[in-house]
Amino acid sequence: MVVSIDSLLQPFQHFGVNLGLSRIVKLLANLGNPHHQVPVIHVAGTNGKGSVCAYISSVLTEAGYRTGRYTSPHLVDWTERICINEQLINTDVFCQLILEVKAAIDFEEESPTQFEVITAAAWLYFAQQKVDVAVVEVGLGGRLDATNVCSQPLVTVITSISREHWQQLGPTVRDIAREKAGILKPGCPVVVGQLPAEAETVVRSLTVVLQCPLVTPQPGFPIATDWAEYQKIQSAGLIKYPLPLKGQIQLTNSALALAALEILQQKGWEISETAIVNGMEKTKWPGRMQWTTWKNDKLLIDGAHNPAAAEVLRHYVDSLNTQNLTWVMGMLATKDHADIFQALLKRGDKLYLVPVPDSNSANLDNLKKLALETCPDLGFCSTYPDVFSALDAAFTSTDDLVVLSGSLYLLGHFLGNRE
């Protein structure tokens, strides 16, 4: 019988989001505490976590270090979440790890969540493979996230903070900042992006209490098409580097990554400027302002699953000087639909609304009503039964730029099932 990752993880699916560290701490202890064997770079934030992790792991791999990376969610396949030296974990190896983790669970106690099982598998894999370092992305929040079990990370990063997952993290940006800053550890350096004032106050206060050296780098400065310049923290030196990921926000994300790498250099890690240039150039992060095609037509895809990400996407498409835009969108029921529409939609845009398969998808009729209330001057607004029929209709009726967005799960469905 062929065992799949899905079938192994399915028993834990119904536990959903259940923040807390007690279950993961017990589970890792039963596995021999593999996380204690792995030097860690820990990355939290509302947006930008994934691309910062991608930059850092690509450069460290280029510098010759055996580099693990753990991120979430995946787009198409579970194996995207765990990699070493930019190579995805083998499916059979992943299945074996999950079996090892399941064997360590004491089912007389509270069961771990699906995310905790996968996180334990990642720590186990990195320890078994003797990585030099693991770049680990927080799943949700920070303080009570299953990744927050490392007591002395090499460096922590907080990329950005805005109002998302407020149902779990608290109603205000201040509450959310307190949760994300929970990854800070006494004396461990932290790199922080540009934050709202109330979030910055929370983070800075905690760095003082914990005596964390704080670095807030300036965004990279654009110097040519797809090239930028980074001002070093400790000297007047500059680094010129390629910037393969699209959107102005990557000037900030890349600078956060380079600041973290500079801290590692100060700790004695050998990371040459050549490794930085080559590693940045090779960085890939699918599903975020990614150009692809649909039946030979050019298509832009981006998750844009919260208002801050939607603003970044709109800024990017506006920079392309396109007359009108056609949006193909699906969103989860839990998202801030009105704020996302407010950020994305403008007069004359066309909107094709679709469900997000196998997820808690928002009601399409409600989305349509809300979109027309938010932007009454849309050129077109209708619902479609699936993303593929909507794309066919969109490309048939327009020469505009077509953008597929609203949910990473929708993008994963598209990428995994397109012809």
XYZ file of C-alpha atoms in Angstrom:
419
model
C 0.000 0.000 0.000
C 1.364 3.420 -0.972
C 1.447 5.804 1.983
C 1.019 9.507 1.226
C 1.895 12.567 3.273
C -1.771 13.585 3.169
C -2.948 10.286 4.631
C -0.343 10.404 7.404
C -1.252 13.960 8.380
C -5.024 13.614 7.978
C -5.664 12.340 11.565
C -4.237 15.609 12.940
C -6.123 17.940 10.602
C -9.184 18.412 12.809
C -7.108 19.937 15.610
C -6.752 23.127 13.534
C -5.020 26.188 14.984
C -4.334 25.630 18.673
C -1.519 27.912 19.787
C 0.670 26.830 22.686
C 4.086 25.285 23.314
C 3.341 22.477 25.768
C 2.503 19.838 23.135
C 5.469 20.565 20.831
C 7.895 20.702 23.786
C 6.760 17.235 24.977
C 6.845 15.846 21.459
C 10.361 17.129 20.775
C 11.526 15.796 24.150
C 10.226 12.341 23.175
C 12.249 12.660 19.951
C 15.463 13.516 21.811
C 15.160 17.312 21.455
C 16.486 17.526 17.874
C 15.978 21.329 17.852
C 18.800 21.679 20.389
C 21.203 20.330 17.764
C 20.386 22.939 15.111
C 21.602 26.588 14.984
C 18.572 28.694 13.992
C 17.639 31.929 12.262
C 14.038 32.624 13.306
C 11.796 34.828 11.127
C 8.390 36.276 12.090
C 6.153 38.974 10.609
C 2.827 39.560 8.872
C 4.259 39.745 5.344
C 7.720 39.184 3.903
C 8.687 36.206 6.080
C 8.939 33.765 3.203
C 11.007 35.947 0.883
C 13.400 36.898 3.719
C 13.856 33.190 4.505
C 14.412 32.498 0.799
C 17.092 35.189 0.485
C 18.956 34.097 3.615
C 18.914 30.372 2.825
C 19.979 30.961 -0.784
C 22.974 33.067 0.271
C 24.044 30.671 3.041
C 23.827 27.767 0.611
C 25.950 29.724 -1.862
C 28.448 30.418 0.939
C 28.938 26.671 1.350
C 26.883 26.041 4.481
C 24.523 23.091 4.741
C 21.346 25.115 5.106
C 17.898 23.915 6.124
C 14.768 25.947 5.493
C 11.311 25.476 6.997
C 8.411 27.582 5.704
C 4.623 27.460 5.445
C 2.162 27.129 3.880
C 3.088 25.207 0.751
C 1.603 25.977 -2.654
C 1.339 22.590 -4.369
C 3.112 19.922 -2.331
C 3.897 19.395 1.363
C 7.564 18.858 0.533
C 7.935 22.563 -0.315
C 7.940 23.304 3.411
C 11.231 21.574 4.199
C 14.415 21.805 2.180
C 18.187 21.594 2.511
C 20.413 23.616 0.209
C 17.334 24.645 -1.794
C 16.431 20.987 -2.493
C 12.954 19.896 -1.381
C 12.749 16.974 0.998
C 12.073 13.638 -0.692
C 8.445 12.468 -0.291
C 9.423 9.040 1.063
C 11.831 10.619 3.543
C 9.081 13.012 4.669
C 6.670 10.102 5.182
C 9.264 8.232 7.239
C 9.847 11.309 9.404
C 6.116 11.681 10.064
C 5.975 8.019 11.100
C 8.873 8.628 13.507
C 7.078 11.641 14.940
C 3.782 9.736 15.299
C 5.614 6.950 17.144
C 6.809 9.531 19.692
C 3.314 10.871 20.450
C 1.756 9.962 23.762
C -1.880 9.602 22.730
C -3.004 9.536 26.364
C -2.191 13.250 26.449
C -3.498 16.104 24.289
C -2.754 15.380 20.627
C -0.394 17.691 18.747
C -1.801 19.696 15.841
C -0.952 19.004 12.223
C 1.434 21.967 12.136
C 3.178 20.720 15.271
C 3.695 17.286 13.712
C 5.214 18.820 10.573
C 7.356 21.191 12.639
C 8.690 18.296 14.708
C 9.461 16.416 11.476
C 11.420 19.433 10.210
C 13.533 19.687 13.375
C 14.158 15.931 13.258
C 15.210 16.076 9.600
C 17.583 18.988 10.127
C 19.192 17.253 13.115
C 19.543 13.930 11.281
C 21.041 15.676 8.242
C 23.405 17.676 10.480
C 22.665 21.041 8.903
C 24.972 23.933 9.760
C 21.988 26.231 10.174
C 18.209 26.209 9.721
C 16.206 29.223 8.549
C 12.826 28.809 10.232
C 9.667 30.769 9.444
C 7.064 31.276 12.145
C 3.738 29.666 11.271
C 1.335 32.032 13.057
C 2.139 34.809 15.503
C 5.361 33.981 17.306
C 5.195 33.685 21.094
C 3.048 30.528 21.101
C 3.958 29.239 17.637
C 5.318 25.687 17.424
C 8.597 26.951 15.928
C 9.311 29.055 19.043
C 11.231 26.394 20.931
C 14.778 27.602 20.241
C 16.271 29.344 23.289
C 19.259 30.964 21.590
C 18.738 31.712 17.891
C 21.692 33.128 15.990
C 19.470 36.031 14.957
C 15.748 36.756 14.896
C 13.926 38.812 12.276
C 10.569 40.603 12.453
C 9.731 41.640 8.909
C 6.473 43.570 9.263
C 3.406 43.824 11.481
C -0.155 44.578 10.405
C -3.612 43.414 11.400
C -3.963 39.788 10.370
C -4.979 36.624 12.265
C -6.446 38.956 14.870
C -8.890 36.190 15.845
C -5.940 34.264 17.348
C -3.437 37.042 18.125
C -5.613 39.834 19.506
C -7.709 42.679 18.073
C -5.105 45.462 17.863
C -1.767 45.930 16.111
C -0.236 46.321 19.578
C -1.583 42.889 20.595
C -0.265 41.328 17.385
C 3.138 42.982 17.861
C 3.355 41.530 21.368
C 2.744 38.034 19.988
C 5.241 38.356 17.135
C 7.894 39.860 19.423
C 7.551 36.695 21.511
C 10.295 35.127 19.380
C 12.881 37.508 20.900
C 15.317 35.822 23.285
C 17.608 37.371 25.932
C 20.759 38.802 24.391
C 20.012 37.523 20.881
C 20.260 40.102 18.075
C 17.082 41.056 16.226
C 16.568 42.651 12.807
C 13.338 44.623 12.518
C 11.589 46.047 9.462
C 9.493 49.186 9.164
C 6.633 48.853 11.666
C 3.587 50.938 12.592
C 4.366 53.233 15.537
C 2.361 51.252 18.104
C 3.999 47.980 16.993
C 7.479 49.499 17.015
C 6.973 50.705 20.600
C 6.112 47.190 21.732
C 9.059 45.576 19.951
C 11.611 48.185 21.038
C 10.475 47.974 24.658
C 10.967 44.210 24.682
C 14.441 44.473 23.110
C 15.422 46.744 26.011
C 14.037 44.362 28.633
C 15.755 41.353 27.026
C 18.918 43.289 26.090
C 18.627 42.260 22.453
C 20.929 44.155 20.068
C 18.482 45.819 17.655
C 19.137 46.480 13.963
C 16.720 48.409 11.732
C 18.310 48.543 8.262
C 17.325 51.052 5.620
C 15.597 49.501 2.576
C 17.836 48.740 -0.369
C 18.228 51.572 -2.849
C 17.344 50.797 -6.491
C 20.334 51.462 -8.774
C 19.301 49.692 -12.007
C 16.615 47.345 -13.285
C 16.479 44.441 -10.809
C 19.544 45.706 -8.917
C 19.818 47.450 -5.550
C 22.370 48.734 -3.079
C 22.532 47.916 0.638
C 24.127 50.166 3.263
C 26.059 48.007 5.735
C 25.203 48.342 9.418
C 28.672 48.505 10.916
C 30.568 50.436 8.261
C 30.208 52.950 5.468
C 30.432 50.112 2.955
C 27.829 49.369 0.312
C 26.845 46.079 -1.321
C 25.386 46.057 -4.836
C 23.175 43.029 -5.372
C 20.620 41.602 -7.831
C 16.960 41.606 -6.840
C 15.073 38.834 -8.680
C 11.811 39.060 -6.688
C 9.359 41.693 -7.914
C 7.801 44.666 -6.150
C 9.150 47.626 -4.209
C 8.635 45.763 -0.924
C 11.568 43.538 -1.874
C 13.907 46.480 -1.304
C 12.897 46.201 2.360
C 12.809 42.391 2.536
C 16.214 42.007 0.897
C 17.758 44.544 3.299
C 16.386 42.611 6.289
C 17.978 39.435 4.929
C 21.308 41.164 4.296
C 21.288 42.657 7.799
C 20.765 39.189 9.287
C 23.629 37.858 7.172
C 25.833 40.744 8.286
C 25.182 39.783 11.920
C 26.284 36.237 11.086
C 29.462 37.640 9.511
C 30.153 39.498 12.764
C 29.778 36.165 14.590
C 32.486 34.647 12.385
C 30.435 33.071 9.619
C 32.273 33.178 6.301
C 29.888 34.817 3.832
C 31.681 36.539 0.981
C 30.275 39.347 -1.125
C 30.389 36.955 -4.084
C 28.208 34.486 -2.152
C 25.794 37.325 -1.352
C 25.526 38.450 -4.983
C 25.171 34.920 -6.346
C 22.796 33.821 -3.586
C 20.525 36.822 -4.005
C 20.471 36.287 -7.765
C 19.403 32.642 -7.382
C 16.607 33.355 -4.889
C 13.186 32.024 -5.863
C 9.913 32.419 -3.970
C 6.936 31.166 -6.034
C 3.445 32.595 -5.766
C 4.517 36.099 -4.829
C 4.404 38.560 -7.726
C 5.300 35.713 -10.037
C 4.899 35.952 -13.801
C 3.581 32.804 -15.428
C 1.211 31.912 -18.266
C -2.290 30.573 -18.824
C -2.690 28.944 -22.267
C 0.139 31.075 -23.679
C -1.214 34.316 -22.207
C 0.917 36.208 -19.684
C -0.481 36.025 -16.138
C 0.639 37.628 -12.883
C -0.027 35.635 -9.698
C 0.294 36.796 -6.100
C -1.268 35.626 -2.843
C -2.215 39.125 -1.563
C -4.158 37.452 1.250
C -4.229 40.402 3.645
C -4.659 44.191 3.261
C -0.946 45.017 3.601
C -0.003 42.481 0.920
C -2.836 43.771 -1.284
C -1.437 47.312 -1.058
C 1.993 46.047 -2.103
C 0.490 44.201 -5.081
C -1.526 47.218 -6.207
C 1.580 49.407 -6.006
C 3.449 46.939 -8.209
C 0.765 46.653 -10.899
C 0.353 50.454 -10.929
C 4.094 50.736 -11.595
C 3.562 48.723 -14.803
C 1.452 51.595 -16.230
C -1.360 49.272 -17.268
C -4.593 51.005 -18.320
C -7.038 48.615 -16.677
C -6.696 45.489 -14.633
C -8.610 42.246 -14.599
C -8.637 40.448 -11.256
C -9.397 36.765 -10.804
C -9.823 36.380 -7.054
C -10.791 33.897 -4.396
C -10.542 34.437 -0.636
C -10.920 32.476 2.546
C -13.885 33.304 4.774
C -11.601 34.420 7.608
C -9.899 37.240 5.687
C -10.587 40.988 5.802
C -12.394 41.108 2.463
C -13.430 44.775 2.520
C -9.921 46.027 3.303
C -8.401 43.807 0.607
C -10.897 45.070 -1.981
C -10.223 48.639 -0.842
C -6.501 48.154 -1.465
C -6.799 46.379 -4.805
C -9.796 47.632 -6.755
C -10.003 50.830 -8.794
C -12.468 52.327 -11.245
C -12.679 50.383 -14.513
C -11.109 47.197 -13.115
C -12.806 43.905 -13.898
C -13.355 41.309 -11.176
C -13.905 37.567 -11.612
C -14.667 35.932 -8.256
C -13.969 32.220 -7.708
C -14.068 29.749 -4.797
C -10.925 28.523 -3.058
C -11.134 24.703 -3.378
C -10.796 22.420 -0.359
C -10.763 25.393 1.997
C -13.068 27.579 4.078
C -13.875 29.715 1.050
C -15.780 32.984 1.357
C -19.312 33.108 -0.061
C -19.041 34.400 -3.631
C -22.360 36.274 -3.693
C -21.360 38.113 -0.512
C -17.970 38.939 -2.017
C -19.591 40.295 -5.166
C -21.949 42.512 -3.153
C -19.073 43.778 -1.019
C -16.818 44.439 -4.039
C -19.512 46.554 -5.721
C -20.086 48.475 -2.486
C -16.352 49.064 -2.116
C -15.806 50.062 -5.746
C -19.116 50.871 -7.511
C -17.305 51.853 -10.723
C -15.928 48.400 -11.560
C -15.994 47.684 -15.278
C -17.241 44.138 -14.631
C -17.973 41.939 -11.628
C -19.217 38.367 -11.655
C -18.779 34.966 -10.020
C -17.468 31.769 -11.609
C -17.567 28.149 -10.439
C -13.805 27.638 -10.607
C -10.551 29.474 -11.311
C -9.980 27.903 -14.727
C -13.316 28.891 -16.242
C -12.790 32.384 -14.821
C -9.335 32.643 -16.407
C -10.722 31.476 -19.752
C -13.462 34.094 -19.573
C -11.082 36.819 -18.438
C -8.598 36.294 -21.242
C -11.367 35.951 -23.844
C -12.944 39.292 -22.948
C -9.942 41.519 -22.308
C -6.480 42.585 -23.361
C -5.867 43.971 -19.858
C -3.279 42.627 -17.477
C -4.858 39.642 -15.689
C -3.890 39.052 -12.061
C -4.761 35.920 -10.074
C -4.752 36.655 -6.333
C -6.529 36.585 -2.985
C -5.269 33.318 -1.486
C -2.089 31.255 -1.527
C -4.308 28.157 -1.427
C -5.980 29.321 -4.643
C -2.574 29.819 -6.274
C -1.506 26.370 -5.151
C -4.638 24.863 -6.695
C -3.943 26.724 -9.934
C -0.276 25.738 -10.114
C -0.975 22.120 -9.211
C -3.859 21.555 -11.630
C -3.314 23.740 -14.692
C -2.903 21.953 -17.975
